[in-house]
PDB file of C-alpha atoms in Angstrom:
ATOM      1  CA  MET A  16       2.184 -22.359 -51.625  1.00  0.00           C
ATOM      2  CA  GLU A  17       2.476 -22.290 -47.836  1.00  0.00           C
ATOM      3  CA  VAL A  18      -0.337 -20.599 -45.984  1.00  0.00           C
ATOM      4  CA  VAL A  19       0.708 -18.900 -42.742  1.00  0.00           C
ATOM      5  CA  MET A  20      -2.112 -18.647 -40.254  1.00  0.00           C
ATOM      6  CA  ALA A  21      -2.218 -15.412 -38.298  1.00  0.00           C
ATOM      7  CA  ASP A  22      -2.115 -15.647 -34.523  1.00  0.00           C
ATOM      8  CA  PRO A  23      -5.734 -15.311 -33.378  1.00  0.00           C
ATOM      9  CA  LEU A  24      -4.610 -13.120 -30.479  1.00  0.00           C
ATOM     10  CA  ASP A  25      -2.795  -9.834 -30.802  1.00  0.00           C
ATOM     11  CA  ALA A  26       0.087  -9.002 -28.427  1.00  0.00           C
ATOM     12  CA  TYR A  27      -2.142  -7.100 -26.015  1.00  0.00           C
ATOM     13  CA  SER A  28      -4.622  -9.951 -25.787  1.00  0.00           C
ATOM     14  CA  GLN A  29      -1.833 -12.474 -25.322  1.00  0.00           C
ATOM     15  CA  ILE A  30      -0.513 -10.586 -22.312  1.00  0.00           C
ATOM     16  CA  VAL A  31      -3.927 -10.148 -20.688  1.00  0.00           C
ATOM     17  CA  SER A  32      -4.926 -13.770 -21.272  1.00  0.00           C
ATOM     18  CA  SER A  33      -1.600 -15.078 -19.927  1.00  0.00           C
ATOM     19  CA  VAL A  34      -1.948 -12.970 -16.747  1.00  0.00           C
ATOM     20  CA  ALA A  35      -5.524 -14.188 -16.372  1.00  0.00           C
ATOM     21  CA  ALA A  36      -4.444 -17.808 -16.766  1.00  0.00           C
ATOM     22  CA  GLU A  37      -1.755 -17.311 -14.115  1.00  0.00           C
ATOM     23  CA  LEU A  38      -3.895 -15.519 -11.521  1.00  0.00           C
ATOM     24  CA  LEU A  39      -7.537 -16.535 -11.878  1.00  0.00           C
ATOM     25  CA  GLY A  40      -7.101 -19.621  -9.719  1.00  0.00           C
ATOM     26  CA  LYS A  41      -5.168 -17.687  -7.076  1.00  0.00           C
ATOM     27  CA  VAL A  42      -7.773 -14.989  -6.386  1.00  0.00           C
ATOM     28  CA  ALA A  43     -10.576 -16.176  -4.125  1.00  0.00           C
ATOM     29  CA  LEU A  44     -14.115 -14.968  -3.636  1.00  0.00           C
ATOM     30  CA  VAL A  45     -14.399 -13.897   0.002  1.00  0.00           C
ATOM     31  CA  ARG A  46     -17.584 -13.653   2.028  1.00  0.00           C
ATOM     32  CA  ALA A  47     -17.479 -12.133   5.498  1.00  0.00           C
ATOM     33  CA  GLY A  48     -20.559 -10.988   7.369  1.00  0.00           C
ATOM     34  CA  ARG A  49     -22.918  -9.379   4.883  1.00  0.00           C
ATOM     35  CA  GLY A  50     -20.193  -8.324   2.480  1.00  0.00           C
ATOM     36  CA  SER A  51     -18.067  -9.970  -0.173  1.00  0.00           C
ATOM     37  CA  GLY A  52     -14.877  -9.231  -2.041  1.00  0.00           C
ATOM     38  CA  SER A  53     -11.692 -10.859  -3.193  1.00  0.00           C
ATOM     39  CA  ALA A  54      -8.400 -12.060  -1.727  1.00  0.00           C
ATOM     40  CA  VAL A  55      -5.061 -13.119  -3.204  1.00  0.00           C
ATOM     41  CA  VAL A  56      -3.181 -16.260  -2.145  1.00  0.00           C
ATOM     42  CA  PHE A  57       0.378 -15.152  -1.380  1.00  0.00           C
ATOM     43  CA  THR A  58       1.899 -18.043   0.607  1.00  0.00           C
ATOM     44  CA  ALA A  59       1.971 -21.791   0.095  1.00  0.00           C
ATOM     45  CA  ASP A  60       0.464 -22.412   3.528  1.00  0.00           C
ATOM     46  CA  GLY A  61      -2.856 -20.693   3.002  1.00  0.00           C
ATOM     47  CA  PHE A  62      -2.381 -16.998   3.762  1.00  0.00           C
ATOM     48  CA  LEU A  63      -4.347 -14.567   1.585  1.00  0.00           C
ATOM     49  CA  LEU A  64      -4.106 -10.793   1.274  1.00  0.00           C
ATOM     50  CA  THR A  65      -7.227  -8.652   1.028  1.00  0.00           C
ATOM     51  CA  ASN A  66      -8.643  -5.284   2.097  1.00  0.00           C
ATOM     52  CA  ALA A  67      -9.440  -4.533   5.721  1.00  0.00           C
ATOM     53  CA  HIS A  68     -12.816  -3.182   4.640  1.00  0.00           C
ATOM     54  CA  VAL A  69     -13.656  -6.501   2.948  1.00  0.00           C
ATOM     55  CA  VAL A  70     -13.464  -8.454   6.222  1.00  0.00           C
ATOM     56  CA  GLY A  71     -14.697  -5.549   8.337  1.00  0.00           C
ATOM     57  CA  GLY A  72     -15.076  -6.596  11.956  1.00  0.00           C
ATOM     58  CA  SER A  73     -15.548 -10.281  11.132  1.00  0.00           C
ATOM     59  CA  ARG A  74     -13.290 -12.918  12.641  1.00  0.00           C
ATOM     60  CA  ALA A  75     -14.052 -15.551  10.008  1.00  0.00           C
ATOM     61  CA  GLY A  76     -15.822 -16.180   6.727  1.00  0.00           C
ATOM     62  CA  THR A  77     -15.733 -18.332   3.617  1.00  0.00           C
ATOM     63  CA  VAL A  78     -13.489 -18.467   0.553  1.00  0.00           C
ATOM     64  CA  ALA A  79     -14.267 -19.988  -2.837  1.00  0.00           C
ATOM     65  CA  PHE A  80     -11.769 -20.655  -5.613  1.00  0.00           C
ATOM     66  CA  ALA A  81     -12.162 -20.904  -9.374  1.00  0.00           C
ATOM     67  CA  ASP A  82     -11.626 -24.685  -9.304  1.00  0.00           C
ATOM     68  CA  GLY A  83     -14.807 -25.076  -7.276  1.00  0.00           C
ATOM     69  CA  SER A  84     -13.146 -25.689  -3.921  1.00  0.00           C
ATOM     70  CA  SER A  85     -14.338 -23.693  -0.935  1.00  0.00           C
ATOM     71  CA  GLY A  86     -14.110 -23.553   2.822  1.00  0.00           C
ATOM     72  CA  GLU A  87     -13.751 -21.324   5.829  1.00  0.00           C
ATOM     73  CA  PHE A  88     -11.099 -18.763   6.701  1.00  0.00           C
ATOM     74  CA  THR A  89     -10.046 -16.961   9.851  1.00  0.00           C
ATOM     75  CA  VAL A  90      -8.869 -13.368  10.046  1.00  0.00           C
ATOM     76  CA  VAL A  91      -5.202 -13.295  11.045  1.00  0.00           C
ATOM     77  CA  GLY A  92      -4.952  -9.521  11.282  1.00  0.00           C
ATOM     78  CA  ARG A  93      -6.341  -6.305   9.827  1.00  0.00           C
ATOM     79  CA  ASP A  94      -5.005  -2.784   9.492  1.00  0.00           C
ATOM     80  CA  PRO A  95      -7.683  -0.231   8.580  1.00  0.00           C
ATOM     81  CA  LEU A  96      -5.068   2.526   8.252  1.00  0.00           C
ATOM     82  CA  SER A  97      -3.565   0.785   5.213  1.00  0.00           C
ATOM     83  CA  ASP A  98      -6.830  -0.985   4.258  1.00  0.00           C
ATOM     84  CA  LEU A  99      -4.994  -4.318   4.296  1.00  0.00           C
ATOM     85  CA  ALA A 100      -5.883  -7.573   6.006  1.00  0.00           C
ATOM     86  CA  VAL A 101      -4.413 -11.067   6.095  1.00  0.00           C
ATOM     87  CA  ILE A 102      -6.685 -14.100   6.287  1.00  0.00           C
ATOM     88  CA  ARG A 103      -5.868 -17.810   6.410  1.00  0.00           C
ATOM     89  CA  ALA A 104      -7.875 -20.439   4.592  1.00  0.00           C
ATOM     90  CA  GLN A 105      -8.754 -23.595   6.490  1.00  0.00           C
ATOM     91  CA  VAL A 106      -8.717 -25.608   3.252  1.00  0.00           C
ATOM     92  CA  PRO A 107      -5.921 -26.323   0.730  1.00  0.00           C
ATOM     93  CA  THR A 108      -5.193 -23.339  -1.495  1.00  0.00           C
ATOM     94  CA  PRO A 109      -3.719 -22.959  -4.999  1.00  0.00           C
ATOM     95  CA  GLU A 110      -0.078 -22.094  -5.555  1.00  0.00           C
ATOM     96  CA  PRO A 111       0.608 -18.533  -4.366  1.00  0.00           C
ATOM     97  CA  ALA A 112       0.727 -15.507  -6.625  1.00  0.00           C
ATOM     98  CA  ARG A 113       4.017 -13.676  -6.958  1.00  0.00           C
ATOM     99  CA  LEU A 114       4.187 -10.271  -5.277  1.00  0.00           C
ATOM    100  CA  GLY A 115       5.861  -7.540  -7.307  1.00  0.00           C
ATOM    101  CA  ASP A 116       7.036  -4.033  -6.478  1.00  0.00           C
ATOM    102  CA  SER A 117       4.787  -1.076  -7.256  1.00  0.00           C
ATOM    103  CA  ASP A 118       7.771   1.277  -6.986  1.00  0.00           C
ATOM    104  CA  GLU A 119       8.823   0.003 -10.428  1.00  0.00           C
ATOM    105  CA  LEU A 120       5.551   1.013 -12.125  1.00  0.00           C
ATOM    106  CA  VAL A 121       5.370   3.828 -14.685  1.00  0.00           C
ATOM    107  CA  VAL A 122       2.363   5.789 -15.914  1.00  0.00           C
ATOM    108  CA  GLY A 123       0.915   4.197 -19.039  1.00  0.00           C
ATOM    109  CA  GLN A 124       2.019   0.680 -18.116  1.00  0.00           C
ATOM    110  CA  LEU A 125      -0.401  -2.169 -18.784  1.00  0.00           C
ATOM    111  CA  VAL A 126      -2.060  -3.647 -15.675  1.00  0.00           C
ATOM    112  CA  VAL A 127      -4.650  -6.387 -15.240  1.00  0.00           C
ATOM    113  CA  ALA A 128      -7.263  -6.513 -12.476  1.00  0.00           C
ATOM    114  CA  VAL A 129      -8.442  -9.936 -11.299  1.00  0.00           C
ATOM    115  CA  GLY A 130     -11.285 -10.239  -8.823  1.00  0.00           C
ATOM    116  CA  ASN A 131     -14.874 -11.168  -8.149  1.00  0.00           C
ATOM    117  CA  PRO A 132     -17.011  -8.086  -8.852  1.00  0.00           C
ATOM    118  CA  LEU A 133     -20.683  -8.327  -7.937  1.00  0.00           C
ATOM    119  CA  GLY A 134     -20.066 -11.919  -6.811  1.00  0.00           C
ATOM    120  CA  LEU A 135     -19.022 -12.993 -10.337  1.00  0.00           C
ATOM    121  CA  THR A 136     -16.111 -15.324  -9.645  1.00  0.00           C
ATOM    122  CA  GLY A 137     -13.006 -14.978 -11.780  1.00  0.00           C
ATOM    123  CA  SER A 138     -13.481 -11.675 -13.617  1.00  0.00           C
ATOM    124  CA  VAL A 139     -10.646  -9.987 -15.512  1.00  0.00           C
ATOM    125  CA  THR A 140     -10.308  -6.421 -16.754  1.00  0.00           C
ATOM    126  CA  ALA A 141      -7.306  -4.600 -18.169  1.00  0.00           C
ATOM    127  CA  GLY A 142      -6.117  -1.043 -18.512  1.00  0.00           C
ATOM    128  CA  VAL A 143      -3.142   1.128 -17.778  1.00  0.00           C
ATOM    129  CA  VAL A 144      -1.593   2.857 -14.809  1.00  0.00           C
ATOM    130  CA  SER A 145      -3.304   6.233 -15.035  1.00  0.00           C
ATOM    131  CA  GLY A 146      -1.447   7.867 -12.165  1.00  0.00           C
ATOM    132  CA  LEU A 147       0.993   7.210  -9.361  1.00  0.00           C
ATOM    133  CA  GLY A 148       1.590   8.810  -5.990  1.00  0.00           C
ATOM    134  CA  ARG A 149      -2.088   9.367  -5.241  1.00  0.00           C
ATOM    135  CA  SER A 150      -3.233   9.544  -1.609  1.00  0.00           C
ATOM    136  CA  LEU A 151      -6.266   7.801  -0.142  1.00  0.00           C
ATOM    137  CA  PRO A 152      -7.633   8.696   3.317  1.00  0.00           C
ATOM    138  CA  ALA A 153      -8.066   5.734   5.667  1.00  0.00           C
ATOM    139  CA  ARG A 154      -9.719   5.865   9.072  1.00  0.00           C
ATOM    140  CA  SER A 155      -9.828   3.698  12.169  1.00  0.00           C
ATOM    141  CA  GLY A 156     -11.903   5.213  14.941  1.00  0.00           C
ATOM    142  CA  SER A 157     -10.550   8.716  15.518  1.00  0.00           C
ATOM    143  CA  ALA A 158      -7.246   8.022  13.766  1.00  0.00           C
ATOM    144  CA  VAL A 159      -6.936   9.160  10.152  1.00  0.00           C
ATOM    145  CA  ARG A 160      -3.996   8.399   7.894  1.00  0.00           C
ATOM    146  CA  LEU A 161      -3.239   8.846   4.224  1.00  0.00           C
ATOM    147  CA  ILE A 162      -2.359   5.697   2.301  1.00  0.00           C
ATOM    148  CA  GLU A 163       0.495   7.015   0.161  1.00  0.00           C
ATOM    149  CA  ASP A 164       1.557   6.070  -3.368  1.00  0.00           C
ATOM    150  CA  VAL A 165      -1.864   4.660  -4.231  1.00  0.00           C
ATOM    151  CA  ILE A 166      -2.053   3.371  -7.815  1.00  0.00           C
ATOM    152  CA  GLN A 167      -4.686   4.869 -10.104  1.00  0.00           C
ATOM    153  CA  THR A 168      -5.866   2.714 -13.016  1.00  0.00           C
ATOM    154  CA  ASP A 169      -8.544   2.823 -15.679  1.00  0.00           C
ATOM    155  CA  ALA A 170      -9.000  -0.956 -15.511  1.00  0.00           C
ATOM    156  CA  ALA A 171     -12.694  -1.366 -14.721  1.00  0.00           C
ATOM    157  CA  LEU A 172     -13.340  -2.060 -11.032  1.00  0.00           C
ATOM    158  CA  ASN A 173     -16.695  -2.808  -9.448  1.00  0.00           C
ATOM    159  CA  PRO A 174     -17.940  -3.727  -5.967  1.00  0.00           C
ATOM    160  CA  GLY A 175     -16.406  -7.098  -5.162  1.00  0.00           C
ATOM    161  CA  ASN A 176     -13.105  -6.295  -6.885  1.00  0.00           C
ATOM    162  CA  SER A 177     -11.873  -4.988  -3.533  1.00  0.00           C
ATOM    163  CA  GLY A 178      -9.105  -7.202  -2.207  1.00  0.00           C
ATOM    164  CA  GLY A 179      -8.341  -8.595  -5.648  1.00  0.00           C
ATOM    165  CA  ALA A 180      -5.093  -8.433  -7.575  1.00  0.00           C
ATOM    166  CA  LEU A 181      -3.761  -5.648  -9.746  1.00  0.00           C
ATOM    167  CA  ALA A 182      -0.971  -7.276 -11.723  1.00  0.00           C
ATOM    168  CA  ASP A 183       1.691  -6.267 -14.217  1.00  0.00           C
ATOM    169  CA  ALA A 184       2.317  -7.953 -17.571  1.00  0.00           C
ATOM    170  CA  ARG A 185       4.369 -10.673 -15.859  1.00  0.00           C
ATOM    171  CA  ALA A 186       1.474 -11.565 -13.527  1.00  0.00           C
ATOM    172  CA  ARG A 187       3.228 -10.109 -10.497  1.00  0.00           C
ATOM    173  CA  VAL A 188       0.781  -8.565  -8.013  1.00  0.00           C
ATOM    174  CA  VAL A 189       1.696  -4.880  -7.703  1.00  0.00           C
ATOM    175  CA  GLY A 190      -1.464  -3.678  -5.987  1.00  0.00           C
ATOM    176  CA  ILE A 191      -4.548  -4.734  -4.041  1.00  0.00           C
ATOM    177  CA  ASN A 192      -7.649  -3.170  -5.571  1.00  0.00           C
ATOM    178  CA  THR A 193      -9.405  -1.071  -2.977  1.00  0.00           C
ATOM    179  CA  ALA A 194     -11.764   1.580  -4.361  1.00  0.00           C
ATOM    180  CA  VAL A 195     -13.680   2.973  -7.288  1.00  0.00           C
ATOM    181  CA  ALA A 196     -13.288   6.744  -7.329  1.00  0.00           C
ATOM    182  CA  GLY A 197     -15.407   7.322 -10.415  1.00  0.00           C
ATOM    183  CA  ILE A 198     -16.023   6.072 -13.937  1.00  0.00           C
ATOM    184  CA  GLY A 199     -12.672   4.902 -15.278  1.00  0.00           C
ATOM    185  CA  VAL A 200     -10.884   5.666 -12.019  1.00  0.00           C
ATOM    186  CA  GLY A 201      -9.901   2.708  -9.853  1.00  0.00           C
ATOM    187  CA  LEU A 202      -7.472   2.780  -6.952  1.00  0.00           C
ATOM    188  CA  ALA A 203      -5.199   0.082  -5.547  1.00  0.00           C
ATOM    189  CA  VAL A 204      -3.095  -0.123  -2.401  1.00  0.00           C
ATOM    190  CA  PRO A 205       0.528  -0.492  -3.580  1.00  0.00           C
ATOM    191  CA  VAL A 206       2.553  -3.635  -2.953  1.00  0.00           C
ATOM    192  CA  ASN A 207       6.005  -2.423  -1.938  1.00  0.00           C
ATOM    193  CA  SER A 208       8.443  -2.545   0.966  1.00  0.00           C
ATOM    194  CA  THR A 209       6.003  -0.724   3.269  1.00  0.00           C
ATOM    195  CA  THR A 210       3.229  -3.192   2.396  1.00  0.00           C
ATOM    196  CA  ARG A 211       5.538  -6.111   3.127  1.00  0.00           C
ATOM    197  CA  ALA A 212       6.313  -4.676   6.565  1.00  0.00           C
ATOM    198  CA  ILE A 213       2.579  -4.362   7.248  1.00  0.00           C
ATOM    199  CA  ILE A 214       1.920  -7.931   6.090  1.00  0.00           C
ATOM    200  CA  ALA A 215       4.717  -9.254   8.315  1.00  0.00           C
ATOM    201  CA  ALA A 216       3.308  -7.384  11.323  1.00  0.00           C
ATOM    202  CA  LEU A 217      -0.206  -8.692  10.678  1.00  0.00           C
ATOM    203  CA  ILE A 218       1.002 -12.295  10.494  1.00  0.00           C
ATOM    204  CA  ARG A 219       3.193 -11.889  13.563  1.00  0.00           C
ATOM    205  CA  ASP A 220       1.022  -9.732  15.827  1.00  0.00           C
ATOM    206  CA  GLY A 221      -2.406  -9.512  14.214  1.00  0.00           C
ATOM    207  CA  ARG A 222      -2.120  -5.731  14.056  1.00  0.00           C
ATOM    208  CA  VAL A 223       0.264  -2.958  13.108  1.00  0.00           C
ATOM    209  CA  ARG A 224       1.771  -0.797  15.820  1.00  0.00           C
ATOM    210  CA  ARG A 225       2.595   2.658  14.502  1.00  0.00           C
ATOM    211  CA  ALA A 226       4.651   5.501  15.833  1.00  0.00           C
ATOM    212  CA  PHE A 227       3.146   8.995  16.000  1.00  0.00           C
ATOM    213  CA  LEU A 228       5.214  12.083  15.363  1.00  0.00           C
ATOM    214  CA  GLY A 229       2.567  14.770  14.882  1.00  0.00           C
ATOM    215  CA  LEU A 230       3.513  16.395  11.592  1.00  0.00           C
ATOM    216  CA  VAL A 231       1.292  17.358   8.677  1.00  0.00           C
ATOM    217  CA  THR A 232       3.522  17.800   5.622  1.00  0.00           C
ATOM    218  CA  SER A 233       3.486  18.356   1.893  1.00  0.00           C
ATOM    219  CA  PRO A 234       6.236  17.704  -0.712  1.00  0.00           C
ATOM    220  CA  ALA A 235       8.427  20.684  -1.464  1.00  0.00           C
ATOM    221  CA  PRO A 236      11.173  21.162  -4.097  1.00  0.00           C
ATOM    222  CA  LEU A 237      14.480  22.380  -2.688  1.00  0.00           C
ATOM    223  CA  PRO A 238      16.239  25.504  -3.978  1.00  0.00           C
ATOM    224  CA  GLU A 239      19.232  24.830  -6.194  1.00  0.00           C
ATOM    225  CA  GLN A 240      21.786  25.842  -3.557  1.00  0.00           C
ATOM    226  CA  LEU A 241      20.299  23.414  -1.041  1.00  0.00           C
ATOM    227  CA  ARG A 242      20.085  20.681  -3.694  1.00  0.00           C
ATOM    228  CA  ARG A 243      23.806  20.930  -4.285  1.00  0.00           C
ATOM    229  CA  ARG A 244      24.511  20.930  -0.572  1.00  0.00           C
ATOM    230  CA  THR A 245      22.337  17.942   0.335  1.00  0.00           C
ATOM    231  CA  GLY A 246      22.085  15.998  -2.907  1.00  0.00           C
ATOM    232  CA  GLN A 247      18.279  16.025  -2.554  1.00  0.00           C
ATOM    233  CA  ALA A 248      15.783  17.427  -5.028  1.00  0.00           C
ATOM    234  CA  GLU A 249      12.736  17.337  -2.733  1.00  0.00           C
ATOM    235  CA  ALA A 250      11.876  17.302   0.949  1.00  0.00           C
ATOM    236  CA  LEU A 251       8.783  17.750   3.125  1.00  0.00           C
ATOM    237  CA  ARG A 252       7.473  21.148   4.187  1.00  0.00           C
ATOM    238  CA  VAL A 253       5.764  21.141   7.586  1.00  0.00           C
ATOM    239  CA  VAL A 254       2.225  22.466   7.144  1.00  0.00           C
ATOM    240  CA  GLU A 255       1.087  21.880  10.711  1.00  0.00           C
ATOM    241  CA  VAL A 256       2.502  20.614  13.990  1.00  0.00           C
ATOM    242  CA  VAL A 257      -0.042  18.808  16.169  1.00  0.00           C
ATOM    243  CA  PRO A 258      -0.240  20.525  19.596  1.00  0.00           C
ATOM    244  CA  GLY A 259       1.274  18.459  22.388  1.00  0.00           C
ATOM    245  CA  SER A 260       2.834  16.004  19.930  1.00  0.00           C
ATOM    246  CA  PRO A 261       6.405  14.671  19.958  1.00  0.00           C
ATOM    247  CA  ALA A 262       7.151  16.980  17.015  1.00  0.00           C
ATOM    248  CA  GLU A 263       6.060  20.066  19.009  1.00  0.00           C
ATOM    249  CA  ARG A 264       8.054  18.962  22.048  1.00  0.00           C
ATOM    250  CA  ALA A 265      11.105  18.569  19.808  1.00  0.00           C
ATOM    251  CA  GLY A 266      10.753  22.177  18.640  1.00  0.00           C
ATOM    252  CA  LEU A 267       9.567  21.597  15.089  1.00  0.00           C
ATOM    253  CA  ARG A 268       7.541  24.424  13.550  1.00  0.00           C
ATOM    254  CA  ALA A 269       5.198  25.035  10.646  1.00  0.00           C
ATOM    255  CA  GLY A 270       7.298  26.174   7.690  1.00  0.00           C
ATOM    256  CA  ASP A 271      10.247  23.916   8.518  1.00  0.00           C
ATOM    257  CA  VAL A 272      11.482  21.778   5.625  1.00  0.00           C
ATOM    258  CA  VAL A 273      12.273  18.250   6.767  1.00  0.00           C
ATOM    259  CA  LEU A 274      15.421  17.035   4.994  1.00  0.00           C
ATOM    260  CA  SER A 275      16.143  13.834   6.899  1.00  0.00           C
ATOM    261  CA  ALA A 276      14.775  11.653   9.684  1.00  0.00           C
ATOM    262  CA  GLY A 277      16.635   8.841  11.353  1.00  0.00           C
ATOM    263  CA  ARG A 278      19.650  10.027   9.334  1.00  0.00           C
ATOM    264  CA  ARG A 279      17.882   9.067   6.117  1.00  0.00           C
ATOM    265  CA  PRO A 280      16.863  11.546   3.405  1.00  0.00           C
ATOM    266  CA  VAL A 281      13.165  12.407   3.369  1.00  0.00           C
ATOM    267  CA  GLY A 282      11.864  13.172  -0.096  1.00  0.00           C
ATOM    268  CA  ASP A 283       8.204  12.216   0.179  1.00  0.00           C
ATOM    269  CA  ALA A 284       5.565  11.351   2.740  1.00  0.00           C
ATOM    270  CA  GLN A 285       6.130   7.625   2.343  1.00  0.00           C
ATOM    271  CA  SER A 286       9.823   7.879   3.223  1.00  0.00           C
ATOM    272  CA  LEU A 287       8.799   9.384   6.576  1.00  0.00           C
ATOM    273  CA  GLN A 288       5.924   6.949   7.117  1.00  0.00           C
ATOM    274  CA  ARG A 289       8.279   4.006   6.540  1.00  0.00           C
ATOM    275  CA  LEU A 290       9.982   4.993   9.784  1.00  0.00           C
ATOM    276  CA  MET A 291       6.742   5.210  11.760  1.00  0.00           C
ATOM    277  CA  PHE A 292       6.379   1.581  12.778  1.00  0.00           C
ATOM    278  CA  ALA A 293       6.807  -0.166  16.124  1.00  0.00           C
ATOM    279  CA  GLU A 294      10.606   0.074  16.093  1.00  0.00           C
ATOM    280  CA  ALA A 295      10.451   3.876  16.352  1.00  0.00           C
ATOM    281  CA  ILE A 296       8.136   4.055  19.373  1.00  0.00           C
ATOM    282  CA  GLY A 297       9.872   5.617  22.382  1.00  0.00           C
ATOM    283  CA  ARG A 298      13.231   5.888  20.642  1.00  0.00           C
ATOM    284  CA  PRO A 299      15.132   9.112  19.856  1.00  0.00           C
ATOM    285  CA  LEU A 300      14.648  10.089  16.220  1.00  0.00           C
ATOM    286  CA  PRO A 301      17.157  12.641  14.864  1.00  0.00           C
ATOM    287  CA  ILE A 302      15.536  15.059  12.399  1.00  0.00           C
ATOM    288  CA  THR A 303      17.256  17.695  10.272  1.00  0.00           C
ATOM    289  CA  VAL A 304      15.208  20.618   8.962  1.00  0.00           C
ATOM    290  CA  TYR A 305      15.903  23.697   6.899  1.00  0.00           C
ATOM    291  CA  ARG A 306      14.710  26.819   8.718  1.00  0.00           C
ATOM    292  CA  ASN A 307      15.339  30.481   7.891  1.00  0.00           C
ATOM    293  CA  GLY A 308      18.323  29.670   5.694  1.00  0.00           C
ATOM    294  CA  ALA A 309      20.022  27.333   8.186  1.00  0.00           C
ATOM    295  CA  LEU A 310      20.112  23.610   8.927  1.00  0.00           C
ATOM    296  CA  VAL A 311      18.647  22.781  12.331  1.00  0.00           C
ATOM    297  CA  ASP A 312      18.964  19.410  14.102  1.00  0.00           C
ATOM    298  CA  VAL A 313      16.356  18.254  16.613  1.00  0.00           C
ATOM    299  CA  ILE A 314      15.615  15.006  18.439  1.00  0.00           C
ATOM    300  CA  ALA A 315      12.032  13.761  18.601  1.00  0.00           C
ATOM    301  CA  GLU A 316      10.732  10.716  20.464  1.00  0.00           C
ATOM    302  CA  PRO A 317       7.676   9.252  18.699  1.00  0.00           C
ATOM    303  CA  VAL A 318       4.900   7.740  20.816  1.00  0.00           C
ATOM    304  CA  GLU A 319       2.549   4.913  19.906  1.00  0.00           C
ATOM    305  CA  LEU A 320      -0.373   5.945  17.712  1.00  0.00           C
ATOM    306  CA  SER A 321      -3.570   5.333  19.599  1.00  0.00           C
ATOM    307  CA  VAL A 322      -6.163   3.659  17.388  1.00  0.00           C
ATOM    308  CA  GLN A 323      -9.644   3.110  18.785  1.00  0.00           C
ATOM    309  CA  SER A 324     -12.190   1.077  16.890  1.00  0.00           C
TER     310      SER A 324
END
């Protein structure tokens, strides 16, 4: 009689343990100033991604990896308004983690958090995506911006997890853990096309130049007639126009519904924020809004967002 031994790990445990095996060596313990956190190796030549609040105002610090290697790092660039920073290790680093795309996530999906909470190197927790499309306020001096499409998870996060990886079942990094909002509520900055643009700017320039339009908006569903006409289900309703801003000078008003900007449909705040990088500064930006039953076209010219530390 043949005896079949049961697999000691169930399917859930197999996934979590395989993600842990893939990522534990690629997430470093970071110490900068008086604080500590985590960072994820994402290039073969020593660049790591972390939170801006982990490095704070420091220009350098130390990294330590699970294999026992350690050394110094320098801060390449930081962007408090996305809470992202890029650092570069001055010692050899492990193979880079693979970056995924948070836009593909669905609520209920399994995610694994890898980091160094409370200074405990190489800690792993697991949970699910509890919510998508959350917003997280970020501040730099007098400038305040909402980080859009923040990922909410119930994977346990603790101080020191910040800057660590939030990964999917294939060990692709889909978020950078950034905050604990309460018991069972962790938040992560999404890894998507906007994040990649920020990372590229930090490596290239050490900072992110942003365009300022001067609109405060909220998502708004479109009436059926307008849906058929535009092919859009949602747009952005203007809640407030900042006095003296490019939006006010262009004639935009509270109550307008922004349908497109730069000749691209605008369905959520992130689709507008994607346009607000250096390329848009000082350049005409065509905007179409729905106002009092009619489509109105205006031209705005964004200025550079002034960020003071």
